[in-house]
Every structure is written in C-alpha cells, then in structure tokens.
C-alpha cells in the first residue's frame, strides 16, 4: 500500500470527502482511503506531495495512435511493425502527459485493439484505451492520402459488414466519416458524404452489437442527421448551431459531442510551423464558429467530452493545448474545463463508476499537478509532476 501524503484536492473532482487537504491510501489498483492529513499513513511507501494538487487522470476521447506526425501523408508508407512502434511510443507520451484514458477514433491495422490489450494485461505501460477500427468512410476524394487509417465502403450492405467486422476484430465502437474532413484536401468539411440510409444502417448494426457509432461531423447537415439518428458521439461538431443544439436536446441528449479544439487551434495558429495553407484557412473558419456556438451548446446542457485530435508534434510542444484552446474559445471556468477533461468524459464512455473522480473504491488513476488548476488553469499547460494509472506510478 502507498500513502500519498499532503495532497491538495479539488472538491468538484472529489467524492465523499469534504476537506481540501488529505492523505490518500492506494491499495493495489484502487483508492482505499482518503483521510485527514496525518491520520491515515498506513502505506509501506509514503510519498509526501507537499500540498500539490492531486486530481483524476485526464481523458482524451478523440485521439489517434497513428497521428504522431502532422504530416499525415507519411502514414501511407507505414508498415504494420512501424505503426505499432510509433503507437507504443505515442501511448507512452499520452500517459506521461497525464492522460490515463484515451479513445482512438480510427487507426490502421486495428492498432488500438492491440495496444488496449497490451496495456490492460500489463505487457506495456500506457493509458486505458477504448478504440475504433479504421476511419470507415464512404468513398471520397482525399481518403487515400491517409493510407490504411481509412477504410472505404459504400451502401447499406457493406455497412452491415463493416460494423460487424470491426467489432469482431475487437474494436469497442465504430468510427464513421459523415462529413468531409478539415485535414483532407479533397473534402469539404461542411458537406455530408454519406447517405442517411448508410448512417442509419451502420448505427443500427452497432446498436445491435451493444455499441455505437462515433460520427466524424463538421457540418450542420451531418450533426442534424446524427442527432436525429441518436448516434453515440459526434466528433468535432465544428459547425454546431442553435438548431443542432435543439435537435440534440430534443432527442433526449443521448448523443454526446466531442469537440476537438486542439487540432483546429494548432493549425489556425500554425504552432508546428508546417501547417499547409488550406488547413490554416479552414481552421480559422472552424474556430470562429466554435467561439460563437460551442459554449452555447455546453450551457444549454449538451453532453460534452474532452477530445484533441492532436498530432504528436503539437502535443509535445503544448501538452495543455486543449485547456488553452477551450479557455480562449469557449470561455469555460477552470472547474468546468477540469470536469470536462475528467468526470464528464468518464460518463460519456460509461467509466464513471471506476474512474473520473478521486473517490474511495475507484481505480487510482491520478495525476499530481504543480499548482492549483482550479484557480489558475495554466497549471495544466505543463506536464504533471506524477502520474498513476491503476495505482502504479508512471512518472
Ligand atoms: Zn480524428
């Protein structure tokens, strides 16, 4: 057992314990006790955290193990072994950056399935993984640039097959490209590229397999279709507006929205210094709509998770970019940002009974942050001082 002494807790991210300061007892994978400082030091190992903030590990509900470079065209040349090595390395970085749970929204060679299982079995150290198979897409210009990250299919019959094949291969959910992509030169991010029937059938099959479709959607028409079809999650939702918000709420709020501000923000600001011009222009337009409408959706009660879609260069340069982007473009409070990145996201992927808050009995997925992020969110722009996944200290 390990005692984490003198932890500073954030009340909005802590359950069943009222004080700000605490000693936390970790027993194997779980949080066994949370006690007033000085009263619960039963662990064989004691770490004095000297008043630093201890909070739940972060979630990224929209990442890609394959996007370890901003030059996605490199992906085409990548073989299976290389893709796996890069994925392992990127997973390592995710955990280092404080992300204890990630959702891969489309990868080549069912990479996410292998990484998920290797991390879960203890073969490798990495975040908890929830994964799609490939980015399934109707045939569309530009898809081929991404190599095997994309899998094209057309028509309802192929939709049946694609969904069943992904789940049979071990994927947790089905990714589908409903509108064009910002990073895809041939695509119009606003336009729908599938038919309503294809979307309906894919979702229907996913539901029959007790899972859901994560729908890549930038444009309004796609968001509306996904709300009406009660799709599991809408990724990006860049051009969400009042009508979309109304449709999401009218359908019982079953569809969660996963904005990914990091990728658009980094492209709009050219953080890596090598963003192609067409991506910059599109990203500026996307960010403007996000400024106008994304916070409005959150305030209206749309369920909203934490995503980034970031490439590794950006993630290395600015580990807290999603916090920075949402602060600037959504104007959320520090606590709202922190809850979106933890418990709100845990709920969306149905892991809130196990992780997402600091609570006795939950898994010890924790990070220790130097500073008080609930008072100054810039504490999240730096790497955490320590990261534990299921009670095991990673750094
Ligand atoms: Zn993505």
mmCIF file of C-alpha atoms and ligand atoms in Angstrom:
data_model
loop_
_atom_site.group_PDB
_atom_site.id
_atom_site.type_symbol
_atom_site.label_atom_id
_atom_site.label_comp_id
_atom_site.label_asym_id
_atom_site.label_seq_id
_atom_site.Cartn_x
_atom_site.Cartn_y
_atom_site.Cartn_z
ATOM 1 C CA UNK A 1 0.000 0.000 0.000
ATOM 2 C CA UNK A 2 1.160 3.504 -0.786
ATOM 3 C CA UNK A 3 0.288 6.648 1.119
ATOM 4 C CA UNK A 4 0.199 9.912 -0.785
ATOM 5 C CA UNK A 5 0.686 12.469 1.956
ATOM 6 C CA UNK A 6 -0.424 16.094 1.951
ATOM 7 C CA UNK A 7 -2.482 16.021 -1.220
ATOM 8 C CA UNK A 8 -4.472 19.080 -2.174
ATOM 9 C CA UNK A 9 -7.826 18.000 -3.619
ATOM 10 C CA UNK A 10 -10.289 19.843 -5.844
ATOM 11 C CA UNK A 11 -13.760 19.481 -4.273
ATOM 12 C CA UNK A 12 -15.541 19.368 -7.662
ATOM 13 C CA UNK A 13 -13.360 16.406 -8.689
ATOM 14 C CA UNK A 14 -13.542 14.564 -5.358
ATOM 15 C CA UNK A 15 -16.402 12.468 -3.992
ATOM 16 C CA UNK A 16 -17.346 11.609 -0.411
ATOM 17 C CA UNK A 17 -14.589 13.682 1.181
ATOM 18 C CA UNK A 18 -15.069 17.287 2.180
ATOM 19 C CA UNK A 19 -11.691 18.746 3.082
ATOM 20 C CA UNK A 20 -9.207 20.189 0.659
ATOM 21 C CA UNK A 21 -6.131 18.537 2.202
ATOM 22 C CA UNK A 22 -5.850 14.772 2.537
ATOM 23 C CA UNK A 23 -3.661 11.704 2.746
ATOM 24 C CA UNK A 24 -4.694 9.127 0.155
ATOM 25 C CA UNK A 25 -4.058 5.423 0.665
ATOM 26 C CA UNK A 26 -3.598 3.399 -2.517
ATOM 27 C CA UNK A 27 -4.093 -0.339 -2.239
ATOM 28 C CA UNK A 28 -3.081 -2.133 -5.410
ATOM 29 C CA UNK A 29 -5.159 -0.639 -8.195
ATOM 30 C CA UNK A 30 -7.667 1.234 -6.052
ATOM 31 C CA UNK A 31 -8.029 4.217 -3.770
ATOM 32 C CA UNK A 32 -8.580 2.524 -0.396
ATOM 33 C CA UNK A 33 -8.871 5.502 1.969
ATOM 34 C CA UNK A 34 -8.939 9.280 1.937
ATOM 35 C CA UNK A 35 -8.094 10.642 5.372
ATOM 36 C CA UNK A 36 -7.356 13.949 7.031
ATOM 37 C CA UNK A 37 -3.614 14.673 6.789
ATOM 38 C CA UNK A 38 -1.552 12.826 9.370
ATOM 39 C CA UNK A 39 -4.240 10.309 10.272
ATOM 40 C CA UNK A 40 -4.023 7.652 7.607
ATOM 41 C CA UNK A 41 -0.390 6.881 6.839
ATOM 42 C CA UNK A 42 -0.611 3.103 6.720
ATOM 43 C CA UNK A 43 1.216 2.513 3.468
ATOM 44 C CA UNK A 44 4.593 0.792 3.325
ATOM 45 C CA UNK A 45 5.624 3.524 0.924
ATOM 46 C CA UNK A 46 4.933 7.165 1.687
ATOM 47 C CA UNK A 47 5.154 9.962 -0.854
ATOM 48 C CA UNK A 48 4.866 13.483 0.500
ATOM 49 C CA UNK A 49 3.219 15.597 -2.192
ATOM 50 C CA UNK A 50 3.696 18.785 -0.154
ATOM 51 C CA UNK A 51 0.342 20.362 -0.945
ATOM 52 C CA UNK A 52 0.417 19.786 -4.681
ATOM 53 C CA UNK A 53 -2.930 19.138 -6.357
ATOM 54 C CA UNK A 54 -3.999 15.522 -6.828
ATOM 55 C CA UNK A 55 -6.814 15.006 -9.302
ATOM 56 C CA UNK A 56 -8.228 12.271 -11.524
ATOM 57 C CA UNK A 57 -6.272 11.261 -14.630
ATOM 58 C CA UNK A 58 -7.313 13.026 -17.831
ATOM 59 C CA UNK A 59 -9.357 11.658 -20.738
ATOM 60 C CA UNK A 60 -8.827 12.257 -24.421
ATOM 61 C CA UNK A 61 -11.913 10.895 -26.134
ATOM 62 C CA UNK A 62 -10.651 11.768 -29.579
ATOM 63 C CA UNK A 63 -7.092 10.835 -30.398
ATOM 64 C CA UNK A 64 -5.365 8.641 -32.968
ATOM 65 C CA UNK A 65 -2.385 6.471 -32.104
ATOM 66 C CA UNK A 66 -1.333 6.912 -35.719
ATOM 67 C CA UNK A 67 -1.225 10.709 -35.639
ATOM 68 C CA UNK A 68 2.247 11.020 -34.259
ATOM 69 C CA UNK A 69 3.154 13.410 -37.058
ATOM 70 C CA UNK A 70 1.431 16.453 -38.516
ATOM 71 C CA UNK A 71 2.389 15.118 -41.934
ATOM 72 C CA UNK A 72 -0.383 12.557 -42.141
ATOM 73 C CA UNK A 73 0.677 11.653 -45.658
ATOM 74 C CA UNK A 74 3.638 9.815 -44.136
ATOM 75 C CA UNK A 75 1.127 7.316 -42.877
ATOM 76 C CA UNK A 76 0.688 5.795 -46.293
ATOM 77 C CA UNK A 77 4.223 4.465 -46.253
ATOM 78 C CA UNK A 78 3.974 2.947 -42.813
ATOM 79 C CA UNK A 79 4.011 -0.817 -42.382
ATOM 80 C CA UNK A 80 2.440 -2.696 -39.504
ATOM 81 C CA UNK A 81 5.561 -3.010 -37.337
ATOM 82 C CA UNK A 82 6.443 0.656 -37.729
ATOM 83 C CA UNK A 83 2.878 1.714 -36.969
ATOM 84 C CA UNK A 84 2.889 -0.404 -33.826
ATOM 85 C CA UNK A 85 6.199 1.026 -32.592
ATOM 86 C CA UNK A 86 5.018 4.571 -33.186
ATOM 87 C CA UNK A 87 1.743 3.783 -31.442
ATOM 88 C CA UNK A 88 3.511 2.362 -28.387
ATOM 89 C CA UNK A 89 5.685 5.426 -28.182
ATOM 90 C CA UNK A 90 2.746 7.806 -28.555
ATOM 91 C CA UNK A 91 0.759 5.921 -25.905
ATOM 92 C CA UNK A 92 3.708 6.304 -23.564
ATOM 93 C CA UNK A 93 3.655 10.039 -24.142
ATOM 94 C CA UNK A 94 -0.092 10.243 -23.568
ATOM 95 C CA UNK A 95 0.286 8.666 -20.154
ATOM 96 C CA UNK A 96 3.267 10.885 -19.383
ATOM 97 C CA UNK A 97 1.111 13.899 -20.217
ATOM 98 C CA UNK A 98 -1.462 12.818 -17.628
ATOM 99 C CA UNK A 99 -3.988 11.105 -19.906
ATOM 100 C CA UNK A 100 -4.898 7.836 -18.215
ATOM 101 C CA UNK A 101 -7.798 7.050 -20.592
ATOM 102 C CA UNK A 102 -7.830 7.617 -24.346
ATOM 103 C CA UNK A 103 -10.243 6.765 -27.128
ATOM 104 C CA UNK A 104 -8.657 6.061 -30.502
ATOM 105 C CA UNK A 105 -11.052 7.326 -33.156
ATOM 106 C CA UNK A 106 -9.587 5.493 -36.127
ATOM 107 C CA UNK A 107 -6.343 3.664 -36.696
ATOM 108 C CA UNK A 108 -4.645 1.363 -39.164
ATOM 109 C CA UNK A 109 -4.281 -2.387 -38.643
ATOM 110 C CA UNK A 110 -6.522 -2.428 -35.529
ATOM 111 C CA UNK A 111 -3.578 -0.900 -33.699
ATOM 112 C CA UNK A 112 -5.789 0.392 -30.877
ATOM 113 C CA UNK A 113 -7.069 -3.117 -30.146
ATOM 114 C CA UNK A 114 -3.543 -4.476 -29.711
ATOM 115 C CA UNK A 115 -2.405 -1.518 -27.622
ATOM 116 C CA UNK A 116 -5.543 -1.653 -25.460
ATOM 117 C CA UNK A 117 -4.962 -5.307 -24.682
ATOM 118 C CA UNK A 118 -1.211 -4.919 -24.141
ATOM 119 C CA UNK A 119 -1.794 -2.057 -21.689
ATOM 120 C CA UNK A 120 -4.625 -3.854 -19.912
ATOM 121 C CA UNK A 121 -2.594 -7.037 -19.461
ATOM 122 C CA UNK A 122 0.434 -5.153 -18.152
ATOM 123 C CA UNK A 123 2.642 -6.175 -21.081
ATOM 124 C CA UNK A 124 3.181 -2.467 -21.758
ATOM 125 C CA UNK A 125 2.595 0.648 -19.693
ATOM 126 C CA UNK A 126 0.139 3.022 -21.317
ATOM 127 C CA UNK A 127 -3.265 4.602 -20.904
ATOM 128 C CA UNK A 128 -6.576 2.750 -20.735
ATOM 129 C CA UNK A 129 -7.716 2.501 -24.345
ATOM 130 C CA UNK A 130 -11.136 2.484 -25.938
ATOM 131 C CA UNK A 131 -10.760 2.010 -29.651
ATOM 132 C CA UNK A 132 -12.361 2.046 -33.069
ATOM 133 C CA UNK A 133 -11.042 0.135 -36.037
ATOM 134 C CA UNK A 134 -10.271 2.225 -39.103
ATOM 135 C CA UNK A 135 -11.941 5.514 -40.017
ATOM 136 C CA UNK A 136 -14.754 3.996 -42.057
ATOM 137 C CA UNK A 137 -15.810 6.309 -44.839
ATOM 138 C CA UNK A 138 -17.838 6.429 -47.992
ATOM 139 C CA UNK A 139 -15.515 6.701 -50.983
ATOM 140 C CA UNK A 140 -14.376 10.311 -51.055
ATOM 141 C CA UNK A 141 -11.633 12.358 -52.614
ATOM 142 C CA UNK A 142 -8.530 12.534 -50.452
ATOM 143 C CA UNK A 143 -9.187 9.472 -48.293
ATOM 144 C CA UNK A 144 -6.381 7.544 -49.933
ATOM 145 C CA UNK A 145 -3.841 10.065 -48.625
ATOM 146 C CA UNK A 146 -4.302 8.550 -45.168
ATOM 147 C CA UNK A 147 -3.480 5.022 -46.284
ATOM 148 C CA UNK A 148 -4.957 2.239 -44.168
ATOM 149 C CA UNK A 149 -6.188 4.653 -41.476
ATOM 150 C CA UNK A 150 -9.231 4.929 -43.741
ATOM 151 C CA UNK A 151 -11.425 2.091 -44.891
ATOM 152 C CA UNK A 152 -13.918 2.901 -47.622
ATOM 153 C CA UNK A 153 -17.268 1.229 -48.034
ATOM 154 C CA UNK A 154 -20.454 2.093 -49.851
ATOM 155 C CA UNK A 155 -24.077 1.204 -49.370
ATOM 156 C CA UNK A 156 -26.075 -0.386 -46.543
ATOM 157 C CA UNK A 157 -24.942 -3.937 -47.274
ATOM 158 C CA UNK A 158 -21.323 -3.001 -46.840
ATOM 159 C CA UNK A 159 -22.259 -1.017 -43.715
ATOM 160 C CA UNK A 160 -23.553 -4.195 -42.113
ATOM 161 C CA UNK A 161 -20.323 -5.947 -42.929
ATOM 162 C CA UNK A 162 -18.016 -3.115 -41.874
ATOM 163 C CA UNK A 163 -19.594 -2.691 -38.438
ATOM 164 C CA UNK A 164 -19.594 -6.404 -37.723
ATOM 165 C CA UNK A 165 -16.026 -6.830 -38.978
ATOM 166 C CA UNK A 166 -14.724 -4.031 -36.750
ATOM 167 C CA UNK A 167 -16.421 -5.358 -33.638
ATOM 168 C CA UNK A 168 -15.386 -8.938 -34.431
ATOM 169 C CA UNK A 169 -11.793 -7.719 -34.721
ATOM 170 C CA UNK A 170 -12.015 -6.334 -31.191
ATOM 171 C CA UNK A 171 -12.925 -2.689 -31.737
ATOM 172 C CA UNK A 172 -15.060 -1.136 -28.999
ATOM 173 C CA UNK A 173 -17.099 1.096 -31.290
ATOM 174 C CA UNK A 174 -17.428 2.013 -34.958
ATOM 175 C CA UNK A 175 -15.971 5.182 -36.448
ATOM 176 C CA UNK A 176 -17.722 6.721 -39.431
ATOM 177 C CA UNK A 177 -16.980 9.748 -41.564
ATOM 178 C CA UNK A 178 -20.291 11.554 -42.022
ATOM 179 C CA UNK A 179 -18.914 14.816 -43.437
ATOM 180 C CA UNK A 180 -15.684 15.892 -45.111
ATOM 181 C CA UNK A 181 -12.536 16.391 -43.043
ATOM 182 C CA UNK A 182 -10.561 19.581 -42.414
ATOM 183 C CA UNK A 183 -7.275 17.795 -42.982
ATOM 184 C CA UNK A 184 -8.443 16.059 -46.128
ATOM 185 C CA UNK A 185 -7.617 18.358 -49.028
ATOM 186 C CA UNK A 186 -10.262 16.867 -51.303
ATOM 187 C CA UNK A 187 -13.010 17.091 -48.703
ATOM 188 C CA UNK A 188 -15.469 19.834 -47.873
ATOM 189 C CA UNK A 189 -15.683 19.708 -44.065
ATOM 190 C CA UNK A 190 -19.211 21.085 -44.135
ATOM 191 C CA UNK A 191 -20.763 18.676 -46.608
ATOM 192 C CA UNK A 192 -22.282 15.296 -45.827
ATOM 193 C CA UNK A 193 -20.501 12.484 -47.665
ATOM 194 C CA UNK A 194 -22.741 9.573 -46.685
ATOM 195 C CA UNK A 195 -26.436 8.983 -47.164
ATOM 196 C CA UNK A 196 -28.889 8.968 -44.330
ATOM 197 C CA UNK A 197 -29.548 5.297 -45.046
ATOM 198 C CA UNK A 198 -25.874 4.350 -44.694
ATOM 199 C CA UNK A 199 -25.645 6.217 -41.399
ATOM 200 C CA UNK A 200 -28.836 4.632 -40.131
ATOM 201 C CA UNK A 201 -27.787 1.090 -41.028
ATOM 202 C CA UNK A 202 -24.313 1.457 -39.541
ATOM 203 C CA UNK A 203 -25.742 2.808 -36.298
ATOM 204 C CA UNK A 204 -28.414 0.124 -36.238
ATOM 205 C CA UNK A 205 -25.828 -2.659 -36.552
ATOM 206 C CA UNK A 206 -23.605 -1.040 -33.924
ATOM 207 C CA UNK A 207 -26.556 -0.829 -31.527
ATOM 208 C CA UNK A 208 -27.392 -4.486 -32.166
ATOM 209 C CA UNK A 209 -23.834 -5.282 -31.064
ATOM 210 C CA UNK A 210 -24.268 -3.220 -27.878
ATOM 211 C CA UNK A 211 -22.058 -0.441 -29.076
ATOM 212 C CA UNK A 212 -22.334 2.785 -31.024
ATOM 213 C CA UNK A 213 -21.070 4.866 -33.907
ATOM 214 C CA UNK A 214 -18.673 7.752 -33.342
ATOM 215 C CA UNK A 215 -19.507 10.064 -36.215
ATOM 216 C CA UNK A 216 -16.981 12.453 -37.656
ATOM 217 C CA UNK A 217 -19.078 15.545 -38.360
ATOM 218 C CA UNK A 218 -18.086 19.107 -39.018
ATOM 219 C CA UNK A 219 -21.087 20.441 -40.932
ATOM 220 C CA UNK A 220 -24.576 21.209 -39.736
ATOM 221 C CA UNK A 221 -26.369 18.748 -42.001
ATOM 222 C CA UNK A 222 -24.291 15.884 -40.597
ATOM 223 C CA UNK A 223 -24.768 16.998 -36.997
ATOM 224 C CA UNK A 224 -28.533 17.189 -37.524
ATOM 225 C CA UNK A 225 -28.614 13.718 -39.092
ATOM 226 C CA UNK A 226 -26.585 12.273 -36.204
ATOM 227 C CA UNK A 227 -28.803 13.922 -33.600
ATOM 228 C CA UNK A 228 -31.902 12.524 -35.288
ATOM 229 C CA UNK A 229 -30.376 9.047 -35.641
ATOM 230 C CA UNK A 230 -29.295 9.230 -31.985
ATOM 231 C CA UNK A 231 -25.709 8.360 -32.861
ATOM 232 C CA UNK A 232 -23.406 7.662 -29.873
ATOM 233 C CA UNK A 233 -20.963 10.525 -30.246
ATOM 234 C CA UNK A 234 -20.472 13.384 -32.674
ATOM 235 C CA UNK A 235 -16.801 14.145 -33.177
ATOM 236 C CA UNK A 236 -15.671 17.753 -33.738
ATOM 237 C CA UNK A 237 -19.158 19.253 -34.336
ATOM 238 C CA UNK A 238 -17.384 22.337 -35.666
ATOM 239 C CA UNK A 239 -20.399 23.994 -37.261
ATOM 240 C CA UNK A 240 -22.868 23.276 -34.468
ATOM 241 C CA UNK A 241 -25.585 25.934 -34.207
ATOM 242 C CA UNK A 242 -28.854 26.630 -32.389
ATOM 243 C CA UNK A 243 -30.848 24.198 -34.499
ATOM 244 C CA UNK A 244 -28.324 21.414 -33.862
ATOM 245 C CA UNK A 245 -28.385 22.122 -30.124
ATOM 246 C CA UNK A 246 -32.166 21.950 -30.149
ATOM 247 C CA UNK A 247 -32.139 18.664 -32.088
ATOM 248 C CA UNK A 248 -29.594 17.084 -29.719
ATOM 249 C CA UNK A 249 -31.653 18.021 -26.681
ATOM 250 C CA UNK A 250 -34.951 17.041 -28.333
ATOM 251 C CA UNK A 251 -33.588 13.532 -28.875
ATOM 252 C CA UNK A 252 -33.052 13.038 -25.165
ATOM 253 C CA UNK A 253 -29.441 14.225 -25.174
ATOM 254 C CA UNK A 254 -28.350 10.640 -25.907
ATOM 255 C CA UNK A 255 -25.728 11.867 -28.363
ATOM 256 C CA UNK A 256 -22.607 13.342 -26.781
ATOM 257 C CA UNK A 257 -20.445 15.904 -28.534
ATOM 258 C CA UNK A 258 -16.654 15.611 -28.508
ATOM 259 C CA UNK A 259 -15.149 18.905 -29.646
ATOM 260 C CA UNK A 260 -11.501 18.779 -30.667
ATOM 261 C CA UNK A 261 -10.209 22.304 -30.420
ATOM 262 C CA UNK A 262 -6.501 21.408 -30.262
ATOM 263 C CA UNK A 263 -6.202 20.387 -33.865
ATOM 264 C CA UNK A 264 -8.031 23.390 -35.309
ATOM 265 C CA UNK A 265 -6.331 25.769 -32.871
ATOM 266 C CA UNK A 266 -2.857 24.473 -33.644
ATOM 267 C CA UNK A 267 -3.486 24.630 -37.395
ATOM 268 C CA UNK A 268 -5.056 28.091 -37.212
ATOM 269 C CA UNK A 269 -2.050 29.326 -35.222
ATOM 270 C CA UNK A 270 0.448 27.204 -37.180
ATOM 271 C CA UNK A 271 2.004 26.011 -33.922
ATOM 272 C CA UNK A 272 4.152 23.384 -35.589
ATOM 273 C CA UNK A 273 5.270 25.831 -38.293
ATOM 274 C CA UNK A 274 4.415 23.465 -41.139
ATOM 275 C CA UNK A 275 0.623 23.576 -41.466
ATOM 276 C CA UNK A 276 -0.457 23.666 -45.135
ATOM 277 C CA UNK A 277 -2.275 26.876 -46.156
ATOM 278 C CA UNK A 278 -5.607 25.219 -46.954
ATOM 279 C CA UNK A 279 -5.698 23.692 -43.455
ATOM 280 C CA UNK A 280 -4.974 27.056 -41.823
ATOM 281 C CA UNK A 281 -7.777 28.773 -43.687
ATOM 282 C CA UNK A 282 -10.290 26.072 -42.854
ATOM 283 C CA UNK A 283 -9.225 26.021 -39.228
ATOM 284 C CA UNK A 284 -9.703 29.765 -38.794
ATOM 285 C CA UNK A 285 -13.266 29.407 -40.040
ATOM 286 C CA UNK A 286 -13.891 26.448 -37.719
ATOM 287 C CA UNK A 287 -12.531 28.294 -34.678
ATOM 288 C CA UNK A 288 -14.781 31.262 -35.355
ATOM 289 C CA UNK A 289 -17.897 29.102 -35.269
ATOM 290 C CA UNK A 290 -16.672 27.330 -32.160
ATOM 291 C CA UNK A 291 -16.263 30.675 -30.461
ATOM 292 C CA UNK A 292 -19.845 31.547 -31.277
ATOM 293 C CA UNK A 293 -21.593 28.258 -30.615
ATOM 294 C CA UNK A 294 -19.710 25.562 -28.681
ATOM 295 C CA UNK A 295 -20.004 27.132 -25.238
ATOM 296 C CA UNK A 296 -23.641 27.855 -26.016
ATOM 297 C CA UNK A 297 -24.177 24.126 -26.606
ATOM 298 C CA UNK A 298 -22.476 23.275 -23.313
ATOM 299 C CA UNK A 299 -24.514 25.859 -21.414
ATOM 300 C CA UNK A 300 -27.696 24.503 -22.998
ATOM 301 C CA UNK A 301 -26.916 21.095 -21.497
ATOM 302 C CA UNK A 302 -25.428 19.183 -24.440
ATOM 303 C CA UNK A 303 -23.195 16.421 -23.046
ATOM 304 C CA UNK A 304 -19.651 17.344 -23.924
ATOM 305 C CA UNK A 305 -16.410 15.372 -23.627
ATOM 306 C CA UNK A 306 -12.729 16.102 -23.962
ATOM 307 C CA UNK A 307 -11.040 15.457 -27.290
ATOM 308 C CA UNK A 308 -7.977 16.812 -29.029
ATOM 309 C CA UNK A 309 -7.327 15.066 -32.364
ATOM 310 C CA UNK A 310 -3.845 16.473 -31.814
ATOM 311 C CA UNK A 311 -0.786 15.248 -33.610
ATOM 312 C CA UNK A 312 2.237 14.338 -31.566
ATOM 313 C CA UNK A 313 4.345 17.360 -32.517
ATOM 314 C CA UNK A 314 1.652 19.679 -31.191
ATOM 315 C CA UNK A 315 1.015 17.543 -28.131
ATOM 316 C CA UNK A 316 4.738 17.612 -27.297
ATOM 317 C CA UNK A 317 5.099 21.339 -27.801
ATOM 318 C CA UNK A 318 1.943 22.227 -25.884
ATOM 319 C CA UNK A 319 0.681 19.415 -23.656
ATOM 320 C CA UNK A 320 -2.114 21.602 -22.284
ATOM 321 C CA UNK A 321 -3.290 22.918 -25.627
ATOM 322 C CA UNK A 322 -6.885 21.701 -25.303
ATOM 323 C CA UNK A 323 -7.199 23.559 -21.983
ATOM 324 C CA UNK A 324 -5.757 26.684 -23.548
ATOM 325 C CA UNK A 325 -7.976 26.468 -26.639
ATOM 326 C CA UNK A 326 -11.198 25.822 -24.684
ATOM 327 C CA UNK A 327 -10.354 28.614 -22.281
ATOM 328 C CA UNK A 328 -9.832 31.038 -25.128
ATOM 329 C CA UNK A 329 -12.629 29.926 -27.454
ATOM 330 C CA UNK A 330 -15.273 28.585 -25.060
ATOM 331 C CA UNK A 331 -14.646 30.757 -22.039
ATOM 332 C CA UNK A 332 -15.366 27.976 -19.550
ATOM 333 C CA UNK A 333 -14.463 28.245 -15.879
ATOM 334 C CA UNK A 334 -11.409 26.356 -14.633
ATOM 335 C CA UNK A 335 -13.580 23.811 -12.863
ATOM 336 C CA UNK A 336 -15.777 23.335 -15.949
ATOM 337 C CA UNK A 337 -12.673 22.651 -18.030
ATOM 338 C CA UNK A 338 -11.327 20.194 -15.473
ATOM 339 C CA UNK A 339 -14.655 18.376 -15.212
ATOM 340 C CA UNK A 340 -14.955 18.082 -18.993
ATOM 341 C CA UNK A 341 -11.496 16.503 -19.094
ATOM 342 C CA UNK A 342 -12.317 14.022 -16.312
ATOM 343 C CA UNK A 343 -15.723 13.068 -14.930
ATOM 344 C CA UNK A 344 -17.835 14.405 -17.827
ATOM 345 C CA UNK A 345 -15.769 12.357 -20.276
ATOM 346 C CA UNK A 346 -15.804 9.314 -17.975
ATOM 347 C CA UNK A 347 -19.614 9.418 -18.034
ATOM 348 C CA UNK A 348 -19.741 9.547 -21.820
ATOM 349 C CA UNK A 349 -17.710 6.324 -22.079
ATOM 350 C CA UNK A 350 -19.501 4.744 -19.105
ATOM 351 C CA UNK A 351 -16.389 4.546 -16.937
ATOM 352 C CA UNK A 352 -17.580 6.946 -14.244
ATOM 353 C CA UNK A 353 -18.147 4.201 -11.682
ATOM 354 C CA UNK A 354 -14.456 3.251 -11.985
ATOM 355 C CA UNK A 355 -12.556 6.461 -12.741
ATOM 356 C CA UNK A 356 -13.082 10.178 -13.349
ATOM 357 C CA UNK A 357 -13.073 11.455 -9.759
ATOM 358 C CA UNK A 358 -10.993 10.940 -6.631
ATOM 359 C CA UNK A 359 -13.151 8.592 -4.584
ATOM 360 C CA UNK A 360 -12.624 5.663 -2.232
ATOM 361 C CA UNK A 361 -13.122 2.429 -4.172
ATOM 362 C CA UNK A 362 -12.364 3.907 -7.584
ATOM 363 C CA UNK A 363 -9.285 2.949 -9.564
ATOM 364 C CA UNK A 364 -6.243 5.031 -8.667
ATOM 365 C CA UNK A 365 -5.895 6.832 -11.997
ATOM 366 C CA UNK A 366 -4.444 10.030 -10.610
ATOM 367 C CA UNK A 367 -2.228 12.909 -11.558
ATOM 368 C CA UNK A 368 -0.327 15.284 -9.320
ATOM 369 C CA UNK A 369 -0.135 18.808 -10.671
ATOM 370 C CA UNK A 370 2.225 21.508 -9.547
ATOM 371 C CA UNK A 371 -0.073 24.472 -8.951
ATOM 372 C CA UNK A 372 -3.788 24.923 -8.398
ATOM 373 C CA UNK A 373 -5.513 24.345 -11.750
ATOM 374 C CA UNK A 374 -8.952 25.112 -10.304
ATOM 375 C CA UNK A 375 -7.652 28.613 -9.590
ATOM 376 C CA UNK A 376 -5.222 29.008 -12.477
ATOM 377 C CA UNK A 377 -5.744 26.711 -15.453
ATOM 378 C CA UNK A 378 -2.237 27.361 -16.748
ATOM 379 C CA UNK A 379 -1.119 24.682 -14.260
ATOM 380 C CA UNK A 380 -2.499 22.273 -16.885
ATOM 381 C CA UNK A 381 -0.286 23.718 -19.634
ATOM 382 C CA UNK A 382 2.687 21.955 -18.027
ATOM 383 C CA UNK A 383 3.296 18.255 -17.630
ATOM 384 C CA UNK A 384 2.022 16.783 -14.364
ATOM 385 C CA UNK A 385 4.625 16.067 -11.695
ATOM 386 C CA UNK A 386 3.384 12.497 -11.220
ATOM 387 C CA UNK A 387 1.005 10.144 -12.988
ATOM 388 C CA UNK A 388 -0.500 6.949 -11.563
ATOM 389 C CA UNK A 389 -2.504 4.506 -13.596
ATOM 390 C CA UNK A 390 -4.366 1.921 -11.559
ATOM 391 C CA UNK A 391 -2.160 2.661 -8.577
ATOM 392 C CA UNK A 392 1.090 2.249 -10.459
ATOM 393 C CA UNK A 393 3.386 5.269 -10.541
ATOM 394 C CA UNK A 394 4.341 6.022 -14.129
ATOM 395 C CA UNK A 395 6.420 9.156 -13.580
HETATM 396 ZN ZN1 LIG B 1 -9.767 12.430 -35.606
#
